[in-house]
XYZ file of C-alpha atoms in Angstrom:
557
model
C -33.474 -63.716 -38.234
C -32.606 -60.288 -36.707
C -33.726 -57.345 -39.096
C -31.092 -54.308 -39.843
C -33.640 -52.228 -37.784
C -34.069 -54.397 -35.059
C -29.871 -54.432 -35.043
C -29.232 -50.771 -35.247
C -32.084 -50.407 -32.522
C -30.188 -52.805 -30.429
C -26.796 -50.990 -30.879
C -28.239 -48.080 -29.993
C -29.667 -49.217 -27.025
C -26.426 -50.762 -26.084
C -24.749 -47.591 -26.904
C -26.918 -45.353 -24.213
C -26.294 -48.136 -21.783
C -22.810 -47.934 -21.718
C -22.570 -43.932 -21.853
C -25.507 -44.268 -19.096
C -22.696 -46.508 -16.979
C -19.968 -44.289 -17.813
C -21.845 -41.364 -16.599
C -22.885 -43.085 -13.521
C -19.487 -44.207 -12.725
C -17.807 -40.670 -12.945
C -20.794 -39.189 -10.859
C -19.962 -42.104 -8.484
C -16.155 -40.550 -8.602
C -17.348 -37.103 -7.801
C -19.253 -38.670 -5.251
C -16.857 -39.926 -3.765
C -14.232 -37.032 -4.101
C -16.665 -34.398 -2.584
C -17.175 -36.843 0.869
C -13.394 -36.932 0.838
C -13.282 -33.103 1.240
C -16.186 -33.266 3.650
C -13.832 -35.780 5.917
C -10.874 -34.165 5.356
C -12.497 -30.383 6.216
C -11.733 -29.260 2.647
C -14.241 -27.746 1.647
C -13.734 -23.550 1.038
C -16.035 -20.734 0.030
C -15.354 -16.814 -1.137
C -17.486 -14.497 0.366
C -17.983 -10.572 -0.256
C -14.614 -10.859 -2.440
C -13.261 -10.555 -6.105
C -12.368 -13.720 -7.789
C -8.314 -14.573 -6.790
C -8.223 -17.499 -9.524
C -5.231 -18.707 -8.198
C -6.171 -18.937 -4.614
C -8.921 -21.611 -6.039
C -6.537 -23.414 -8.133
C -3.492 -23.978 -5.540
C -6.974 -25.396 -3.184
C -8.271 -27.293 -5.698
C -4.951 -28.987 -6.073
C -5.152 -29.675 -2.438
C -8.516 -31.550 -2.736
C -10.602 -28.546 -1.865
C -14.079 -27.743 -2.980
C -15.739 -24.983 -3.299
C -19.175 -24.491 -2.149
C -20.213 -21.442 -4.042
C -22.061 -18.254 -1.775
C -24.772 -17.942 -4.919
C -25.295 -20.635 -7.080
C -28.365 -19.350 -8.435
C -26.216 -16.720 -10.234
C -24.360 -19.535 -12.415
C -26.496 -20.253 -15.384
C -24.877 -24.025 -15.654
C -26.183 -24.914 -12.140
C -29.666 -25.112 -13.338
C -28.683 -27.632 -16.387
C -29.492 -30.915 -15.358
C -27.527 -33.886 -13.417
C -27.019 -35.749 -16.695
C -25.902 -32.176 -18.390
C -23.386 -31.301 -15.956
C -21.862 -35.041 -15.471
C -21.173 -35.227 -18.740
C -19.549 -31.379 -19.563
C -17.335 -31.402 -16.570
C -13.805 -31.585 -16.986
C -10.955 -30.616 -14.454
C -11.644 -27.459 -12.787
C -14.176 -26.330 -15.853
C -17.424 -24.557 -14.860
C -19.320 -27.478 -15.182
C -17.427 -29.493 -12.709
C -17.774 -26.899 -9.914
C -21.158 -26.625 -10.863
C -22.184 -29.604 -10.147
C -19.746 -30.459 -7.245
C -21.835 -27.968 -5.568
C -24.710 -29.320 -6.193
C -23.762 -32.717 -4.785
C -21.674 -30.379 -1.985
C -24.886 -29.302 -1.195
C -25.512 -26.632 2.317
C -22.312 -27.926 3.809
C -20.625 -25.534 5.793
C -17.126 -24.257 4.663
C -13.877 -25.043 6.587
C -11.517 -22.303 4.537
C -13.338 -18.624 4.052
C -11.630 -15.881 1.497
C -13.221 -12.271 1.668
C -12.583 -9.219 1.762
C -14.837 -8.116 4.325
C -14.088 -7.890 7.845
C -17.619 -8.695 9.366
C -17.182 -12.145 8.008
C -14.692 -13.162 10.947
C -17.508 -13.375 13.822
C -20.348 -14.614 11.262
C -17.983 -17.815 10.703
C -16.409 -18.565 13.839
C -16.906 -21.953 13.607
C -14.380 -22.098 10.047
C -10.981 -23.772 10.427
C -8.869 -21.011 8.353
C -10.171 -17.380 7.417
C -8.054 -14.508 5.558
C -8.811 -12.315 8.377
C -7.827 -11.408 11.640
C -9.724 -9.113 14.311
C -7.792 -6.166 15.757
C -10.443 -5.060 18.071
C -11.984 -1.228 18.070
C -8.946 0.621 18.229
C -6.099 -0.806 15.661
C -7.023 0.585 11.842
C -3.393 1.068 10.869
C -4.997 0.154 7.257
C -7.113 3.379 6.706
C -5.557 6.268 5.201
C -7.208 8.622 8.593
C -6.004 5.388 10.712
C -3.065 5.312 9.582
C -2.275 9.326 10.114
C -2.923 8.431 13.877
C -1.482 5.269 14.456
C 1.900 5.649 12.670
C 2.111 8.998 14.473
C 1.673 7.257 17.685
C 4.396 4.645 17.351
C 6.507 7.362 15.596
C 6.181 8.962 18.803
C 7.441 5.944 20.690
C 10.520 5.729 19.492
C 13.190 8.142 20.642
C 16.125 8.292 17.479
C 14.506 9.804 14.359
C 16.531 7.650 12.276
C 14.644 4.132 13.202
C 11.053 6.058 12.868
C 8.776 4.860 10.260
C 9.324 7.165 7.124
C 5.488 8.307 6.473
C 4.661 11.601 4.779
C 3.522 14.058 6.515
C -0.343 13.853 6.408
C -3.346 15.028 8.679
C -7.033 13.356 9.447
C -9.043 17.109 8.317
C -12.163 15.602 9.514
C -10.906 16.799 13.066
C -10.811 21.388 13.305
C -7.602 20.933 15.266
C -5.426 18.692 12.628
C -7.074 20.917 9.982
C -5.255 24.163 12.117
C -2.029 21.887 12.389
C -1.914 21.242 8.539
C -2.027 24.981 7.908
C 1.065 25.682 10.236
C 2.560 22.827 8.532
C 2.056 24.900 4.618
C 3.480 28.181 5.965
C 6.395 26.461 7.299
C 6.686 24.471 4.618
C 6.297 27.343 2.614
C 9.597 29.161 4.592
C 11.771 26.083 4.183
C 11.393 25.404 0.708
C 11.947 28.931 -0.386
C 15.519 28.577 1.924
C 16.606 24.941 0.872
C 15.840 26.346 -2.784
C 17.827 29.232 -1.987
C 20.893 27.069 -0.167
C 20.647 24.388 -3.149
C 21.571 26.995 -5.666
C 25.923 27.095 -6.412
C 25.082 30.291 -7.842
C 23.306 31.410 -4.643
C 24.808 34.893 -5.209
C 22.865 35.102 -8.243
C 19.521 35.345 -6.395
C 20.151 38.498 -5.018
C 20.397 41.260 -6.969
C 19.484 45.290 -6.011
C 18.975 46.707 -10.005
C 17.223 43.319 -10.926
C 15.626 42.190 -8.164
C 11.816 42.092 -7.736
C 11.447 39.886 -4.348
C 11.507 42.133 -0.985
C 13.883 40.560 1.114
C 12.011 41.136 4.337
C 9.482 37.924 2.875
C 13.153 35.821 3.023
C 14.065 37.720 6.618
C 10.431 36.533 8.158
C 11.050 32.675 6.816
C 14.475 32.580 7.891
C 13.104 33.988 11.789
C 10.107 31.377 12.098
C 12.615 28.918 11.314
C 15.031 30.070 13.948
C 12.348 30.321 16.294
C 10.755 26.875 15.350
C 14.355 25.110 16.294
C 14.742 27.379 19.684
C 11.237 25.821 20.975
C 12.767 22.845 19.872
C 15.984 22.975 21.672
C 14.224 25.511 24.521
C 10.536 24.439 24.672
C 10.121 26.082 28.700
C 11.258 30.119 26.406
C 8.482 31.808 26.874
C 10.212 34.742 25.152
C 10.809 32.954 22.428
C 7.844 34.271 19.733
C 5.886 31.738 17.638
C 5.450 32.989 14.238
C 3.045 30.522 12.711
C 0.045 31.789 14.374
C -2.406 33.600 12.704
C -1.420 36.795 14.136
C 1.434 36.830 11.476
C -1.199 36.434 8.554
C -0.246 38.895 6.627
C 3.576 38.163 6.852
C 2.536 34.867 5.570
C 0.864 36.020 2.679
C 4.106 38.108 1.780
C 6.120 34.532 2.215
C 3.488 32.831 -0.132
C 4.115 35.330 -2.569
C 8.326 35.518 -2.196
C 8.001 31.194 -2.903
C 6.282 31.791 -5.897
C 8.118 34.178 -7.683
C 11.551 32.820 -6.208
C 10.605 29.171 -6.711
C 8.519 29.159 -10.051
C 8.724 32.181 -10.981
C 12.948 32.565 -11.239
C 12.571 35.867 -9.879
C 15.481 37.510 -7.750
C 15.560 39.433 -4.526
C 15.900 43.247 -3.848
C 19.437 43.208 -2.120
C 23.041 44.639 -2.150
C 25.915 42.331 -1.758
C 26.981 43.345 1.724
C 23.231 41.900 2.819
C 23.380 39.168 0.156
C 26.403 37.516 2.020
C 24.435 37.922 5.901
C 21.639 36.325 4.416
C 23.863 33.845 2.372
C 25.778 33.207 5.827
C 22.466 33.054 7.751
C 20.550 30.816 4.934
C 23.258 28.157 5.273
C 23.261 27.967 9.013
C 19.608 27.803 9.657
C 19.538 25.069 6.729
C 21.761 23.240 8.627
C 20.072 23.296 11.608
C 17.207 22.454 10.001
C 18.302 19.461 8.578
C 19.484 18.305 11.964
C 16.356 18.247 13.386
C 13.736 17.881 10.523
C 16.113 15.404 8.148
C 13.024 14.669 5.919
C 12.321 17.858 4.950
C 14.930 17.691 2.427
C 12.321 15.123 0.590
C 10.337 17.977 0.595
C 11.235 19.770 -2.451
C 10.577 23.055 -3.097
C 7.128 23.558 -4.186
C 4.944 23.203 -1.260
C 2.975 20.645 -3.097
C 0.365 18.635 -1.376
C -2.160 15.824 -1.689
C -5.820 15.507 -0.689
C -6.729 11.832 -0.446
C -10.049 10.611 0.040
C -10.296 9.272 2.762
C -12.512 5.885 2.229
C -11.586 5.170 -1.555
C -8.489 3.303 -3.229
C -6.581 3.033 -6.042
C -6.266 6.537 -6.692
C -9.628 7.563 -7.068
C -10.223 11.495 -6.642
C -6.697 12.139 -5.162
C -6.460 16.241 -5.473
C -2.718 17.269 -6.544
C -2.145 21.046 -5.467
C 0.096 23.742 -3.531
C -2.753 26.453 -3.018
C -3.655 26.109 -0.212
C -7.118 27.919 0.080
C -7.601 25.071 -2.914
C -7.175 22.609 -0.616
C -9.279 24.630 2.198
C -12.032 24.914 -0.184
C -11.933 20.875 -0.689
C -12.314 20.347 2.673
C -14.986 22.814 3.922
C -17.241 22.325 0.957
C -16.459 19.078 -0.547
C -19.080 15.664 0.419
C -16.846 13.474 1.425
C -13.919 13.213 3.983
C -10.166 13.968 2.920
C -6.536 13.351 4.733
C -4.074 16.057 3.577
C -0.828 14.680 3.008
C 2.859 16.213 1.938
C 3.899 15.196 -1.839
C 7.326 13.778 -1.749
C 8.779 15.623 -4.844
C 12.403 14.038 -4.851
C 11.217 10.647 -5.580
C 14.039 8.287 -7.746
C 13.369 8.327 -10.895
C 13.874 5.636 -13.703
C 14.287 6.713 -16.849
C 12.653 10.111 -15.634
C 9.683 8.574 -14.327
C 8.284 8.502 -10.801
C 7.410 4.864 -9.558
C 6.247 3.283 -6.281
C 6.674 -0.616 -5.092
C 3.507 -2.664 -4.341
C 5.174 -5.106 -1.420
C 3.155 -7.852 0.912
C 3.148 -8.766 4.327
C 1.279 -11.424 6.742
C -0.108 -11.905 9.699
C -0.871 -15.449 10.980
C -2.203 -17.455 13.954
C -1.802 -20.758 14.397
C -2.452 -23.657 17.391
C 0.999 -22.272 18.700
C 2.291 -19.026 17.051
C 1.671 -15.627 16.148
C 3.826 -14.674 13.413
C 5.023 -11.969 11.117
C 5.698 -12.858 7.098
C 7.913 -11.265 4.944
C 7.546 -11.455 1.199
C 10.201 -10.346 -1.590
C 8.484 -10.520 -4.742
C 7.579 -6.999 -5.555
C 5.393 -5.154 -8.373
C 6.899 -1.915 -9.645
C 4.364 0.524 -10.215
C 5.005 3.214 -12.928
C 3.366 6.577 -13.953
C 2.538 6.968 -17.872
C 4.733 10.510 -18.241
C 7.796 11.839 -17.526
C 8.052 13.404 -14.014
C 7.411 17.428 -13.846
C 6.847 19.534 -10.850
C 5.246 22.036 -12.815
C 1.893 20.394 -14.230
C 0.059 18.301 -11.427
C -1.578 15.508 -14.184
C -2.319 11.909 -12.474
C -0.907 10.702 -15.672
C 2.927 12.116 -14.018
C 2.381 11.659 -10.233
C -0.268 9.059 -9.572
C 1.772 5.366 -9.714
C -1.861 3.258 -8.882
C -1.614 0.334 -11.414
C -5.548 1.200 -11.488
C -5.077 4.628 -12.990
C -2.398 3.999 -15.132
C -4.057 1.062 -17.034
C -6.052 3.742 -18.420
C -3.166 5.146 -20.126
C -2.399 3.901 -23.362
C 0.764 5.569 -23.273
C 4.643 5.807 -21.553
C 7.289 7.928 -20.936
C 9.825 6.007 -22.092
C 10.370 2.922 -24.846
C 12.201 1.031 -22.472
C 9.569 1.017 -20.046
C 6.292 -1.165 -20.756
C 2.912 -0.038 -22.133
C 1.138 -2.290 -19.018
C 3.575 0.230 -16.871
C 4.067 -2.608 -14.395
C 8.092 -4.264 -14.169
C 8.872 -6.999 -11.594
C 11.431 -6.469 -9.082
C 14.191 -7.786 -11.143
C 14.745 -5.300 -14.132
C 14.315 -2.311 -11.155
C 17.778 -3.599 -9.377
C 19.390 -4.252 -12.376
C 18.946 -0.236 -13.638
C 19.930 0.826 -9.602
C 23.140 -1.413 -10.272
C 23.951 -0.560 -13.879
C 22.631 3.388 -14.133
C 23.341 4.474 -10.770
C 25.688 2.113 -9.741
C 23.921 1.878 -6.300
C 22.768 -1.790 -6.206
C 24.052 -2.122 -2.799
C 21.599 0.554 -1.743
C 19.171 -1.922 -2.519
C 19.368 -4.544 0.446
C 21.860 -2.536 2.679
C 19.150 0.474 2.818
C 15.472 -0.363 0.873
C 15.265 -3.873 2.262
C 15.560 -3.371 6.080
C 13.759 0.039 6.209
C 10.785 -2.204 4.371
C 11.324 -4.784 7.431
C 11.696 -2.178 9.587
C 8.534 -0.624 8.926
C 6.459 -3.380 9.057
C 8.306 -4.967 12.562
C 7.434 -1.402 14.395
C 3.675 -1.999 12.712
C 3.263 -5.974 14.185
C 4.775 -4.810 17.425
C 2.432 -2.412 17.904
C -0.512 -3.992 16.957
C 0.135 -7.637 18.064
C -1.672 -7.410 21.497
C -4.675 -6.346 20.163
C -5.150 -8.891 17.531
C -7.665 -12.181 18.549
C -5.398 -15.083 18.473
C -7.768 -17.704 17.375
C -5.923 -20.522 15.596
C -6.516 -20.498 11.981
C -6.700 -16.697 11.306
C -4.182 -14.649 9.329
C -4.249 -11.790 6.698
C -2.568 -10.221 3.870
C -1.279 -6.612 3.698
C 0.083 -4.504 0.613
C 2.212 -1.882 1.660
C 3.000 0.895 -1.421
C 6.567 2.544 -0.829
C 8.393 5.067 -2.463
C 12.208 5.366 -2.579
C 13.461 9.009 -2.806
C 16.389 9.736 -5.079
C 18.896 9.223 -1.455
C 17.319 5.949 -1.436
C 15.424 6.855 1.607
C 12.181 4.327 2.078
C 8.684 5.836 2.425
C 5.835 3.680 3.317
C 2.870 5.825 1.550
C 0.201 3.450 2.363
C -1.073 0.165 3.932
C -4.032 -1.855 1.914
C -6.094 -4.372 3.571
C -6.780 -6.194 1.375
C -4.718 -5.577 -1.596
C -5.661 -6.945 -4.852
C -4.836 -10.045 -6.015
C -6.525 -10.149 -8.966
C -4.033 -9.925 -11.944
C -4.334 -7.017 -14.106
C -3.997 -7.721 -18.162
C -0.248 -7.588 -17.504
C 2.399 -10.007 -17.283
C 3.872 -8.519 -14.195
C 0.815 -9.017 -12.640
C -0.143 -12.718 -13.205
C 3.259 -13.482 -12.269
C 3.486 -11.386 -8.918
C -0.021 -11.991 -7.782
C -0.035 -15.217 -8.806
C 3.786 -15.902 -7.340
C 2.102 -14.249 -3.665
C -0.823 -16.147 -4.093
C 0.644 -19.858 -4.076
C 2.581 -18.831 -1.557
C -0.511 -17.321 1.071
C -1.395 -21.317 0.318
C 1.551 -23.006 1.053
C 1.756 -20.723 4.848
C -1.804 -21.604 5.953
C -2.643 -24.902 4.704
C 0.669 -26.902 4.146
C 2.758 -25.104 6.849
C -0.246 -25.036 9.148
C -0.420 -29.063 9.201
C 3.359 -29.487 8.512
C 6.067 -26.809 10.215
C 8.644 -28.521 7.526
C 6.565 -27.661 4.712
C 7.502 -25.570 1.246
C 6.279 -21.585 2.571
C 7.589 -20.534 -0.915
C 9.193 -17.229 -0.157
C 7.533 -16.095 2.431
C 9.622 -15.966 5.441
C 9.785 -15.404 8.906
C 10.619 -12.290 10.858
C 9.075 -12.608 14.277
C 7.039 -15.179 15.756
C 5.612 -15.171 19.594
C 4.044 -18.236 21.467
C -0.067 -18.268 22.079
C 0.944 -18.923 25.335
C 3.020 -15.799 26.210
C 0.893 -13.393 24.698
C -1.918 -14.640 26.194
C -0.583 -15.212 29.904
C 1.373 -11.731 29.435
C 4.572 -12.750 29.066
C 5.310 -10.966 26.137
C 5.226 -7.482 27.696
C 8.400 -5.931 25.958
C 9.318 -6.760 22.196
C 12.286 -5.987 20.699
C 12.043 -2.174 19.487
C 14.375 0.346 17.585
C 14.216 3.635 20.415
């Protein structure tokens, strides 16, 4: 007769048995599920990158694995077999733990990093998030992209289908450093006249009892103005005197001074009103003129302001907001580290009296067939913290990085959010129902976007290795001026895709993120496949490109 002890001995033996099966059998499954992903060349691995938690979800859905670049730095890879088996659960730490364990040193057939030397140190990977442009293309780097959108820029003959870039110069260089400083006087000239001609009142301004502004400062802008359009119109004058040398110093300094006190200062000029009206009459031609052949310059404001951006850091970090310009001198003779100089926009549209830019994404990708060109819609709208003033120069007013603001436990406004991050949506719906201007929205912001980036793949496209199973993600930041011009401010390669504590984020990161997915793993073994909303704006055979049959591509001159 069995004893109660020799019972409950036996059902506990029979009890460790059949967990011991059940463990077996779902080690068995992950077994079996990891060789699948070996067959099927799904197996993926993120090197030199941030976490993109969504990029590994929308692959594990696809029967990917991940092969992880240091296990030893996961605590729950060191638990044993038993351990892990029984803790993992869909896409839990445990289960990638020990996937990789049974993964093993199998080589991945999907690489995500951030790092361009990865490319050539995995050649032998099926899909990478990077493309290589060769030596010369760096369209990416704030210096670069001084150069390079310059140089297309230069291509193109009618001003109006030129990329809209600020103004900005590569100081590492003595001769761009000379150019930026002819660039501050002149701007200096124009923005005391476009002050002057924006003013109804303009005969105000001029007064000879209250007057405290020596109108020869105004008569010496309004010449190297006039003289900076005749070289324009007559560049073979040799007559014709250049006043922005640094023979005219002094005259300069006098024009520096005239800005201030006209500009920021409200002060008036010494002058009767038989002069006033010459220089009134004089003011409004050369303005005119002006705006004829240097149409941007009305986005330049009035206060000579200017940034100094480092030139190998990002989101934001030690970006110098000044108009002094022996400030900015100083910076760049004495500072350790390399800066490009580049013109503030100060008429940027506001909502609700606060300065914003748009985060936007693009794509490059190569396939067995095509190089192509994505477009993506879904935008981030990037807000500053304070109302916008041109007459205090904190980050919290004119610095839109999501990176900076987050620091800001503040906003300017209580119908904009704390996170200072809106999705596209709620930014059309204030352009249609405060400024009844939603048209301006896909008849103007839209294709200058598209333009932008078309002039950019054009440019770049026959310098880029077309090895099948390549592609990469760009973030453009643009900012729309208050005349709904489009300015692209900056390329980033990579951008972020890591969501910030923000529902904007999540959604738009996470939104671009299924989508990068669906382009180069569904559409890649499927041209009818889902590609989200990324769509296409140019594609080009393999074959022509290489065989040089794509010489001429279409082009806005």
């Amino acid at each position: 007769m069995t004893t109660v002890f020799e019972f409950k001995r036996t059902v506990i033996r029979k009890s460790k048995t059949a967990r011991l099966l059940e463990i077996l059998d779902k080690f068995r499954q992950y077994e079996e599920r990891v060789q699948v992903a070996i067959n099927e060349g799904k197996i993926f691995k993120f090197i030199a990158a941030w976490d993109v938690p969504r990029i590994k979800l929308e692959l594990f859905k696809r029967g990917y694995i991940e092969t992880v670049a240091n296990p030893f730095y996961n605590l729950r890879s060191v638990l044993p077999l038993y351990n892990l088996i029984d803790a993992a659960e869909p896409y839990n730490d445990y289960e990638q733990a020990l996937l990789c364990k049974i993964l093993g040193d199998h080589q991945p057939n999907f690489i995500w990093t951030e790092q361009p030397w990865v490319y050539q140190w995995y050649e032998g990977a099926t899909i990478i998030n990077k493309l290589d442009f060769g030596n010369e293309i760096n369209f990416w780097l704030k210096d670069g992209s001084c150069h390079y959108i310059r140089l297309i820029n230069s291509k193109i003959k009618k001003y109006k289908h030129r990329i809209k870039y600020p103004r900005s110069y590569d100081v590492i260089e003595h001769k761009e450093t000379e150019n930026f400083q002819k660039d501050y006087r002149f701007t200096a000239a124009t923005s005391l006249v476009l002050f002057l001609y924006d003013k109804k009142d303009i005969e105000e301004w001029f007064s000879k009892e209250n007057g405290t502004v020596y109108y020869s400062s105004l008569e010496f802008a309004l010449q190297a103005i006039e003289s900076r359009i005749r070289r324009i119109k007559r560049p073979d004058d040799t007559k014709n005197p250049n006043y922005e040398t640094k023979k005219y110093h002094h005259q300069w300094k006098k024009v520096f001074r005239a800005h201030h006190k006209v500009v920021m200062e409200k002060q008036k000029i010494v002058c009767g009103p038989e002069r006033a009206n010459e220089f009134i009459a004089r003011i409004t031609k050369v303005t005119e003129h002006l705006l004829r052949y240097y149409p941007n310059r009305r986005h330049d404001g009035y206060h000579n302001i200017w940034l100094l951006k480092p030139t190998y850091s990002g989101e934001g970090r030690g970006i110098i907001i000044t108009q002094n310009e022996k400030e900015i001198l100083h910076h760049i003779n004495h500072d350790n580290q390399n800066y490009i100089i580049q013109k503030y926009i100060e008429s940027p549209l506001l909502i609700y009296n606060t300065k914003f830019d748009l985060r936007q994404y693009f794509m490059f990708t190569v396939d067995k067939e095509y190089l192509r060109c994505w477009w993506h819609p879904v935008m981030s709208v990037k807000f500053a913290s304070e109302e916008f003033c041109l007459e205090v120069f904190n980050e919290t007013i004119h610095l839109t990085n999501a990176a900076i603001q987050f620091k800001y436990n503040k906003k300017s406004n209580p119908n904009l959010p704390i996170e200072h991050l809106w999705t596209l949506g709620p930014l059309v719906t204030y352009i249609e129902r405060f400024l009844k201007k939603g048209y301006k929205w896909q008849d103007s912001v839209v294709p200058a976007m598209k333009k932008a980036i078309s002039q950019i793949f054009f440019a770049c496209m026959h310098d880029i290795d077309l090895k099948p199973g390549r592609f990469e993600l760009f973030g453009n930041d643009w900012l729309i001026t208050d005349d709904f011009e489009t300015y692209l401010l900056e390329v980033n390669r990579p951008p972020s895709l890591v969501p910030y504590q923000s529902p904007v984020s999540e959604i738009v990161c996470g939104t671009i993120s299924q989508d990068i997915i669906r382009v180069v793993v569904d559409f890649y073994e499927n041209p009818r496949a889902n590609t989200g909303q990324f769509e296409i704006m140019h594609e080009y055979k393999i074959s022509d490109l290489k065989n040089g049959r794509v010489r001429e591509v279409p082009c806005w001159t």
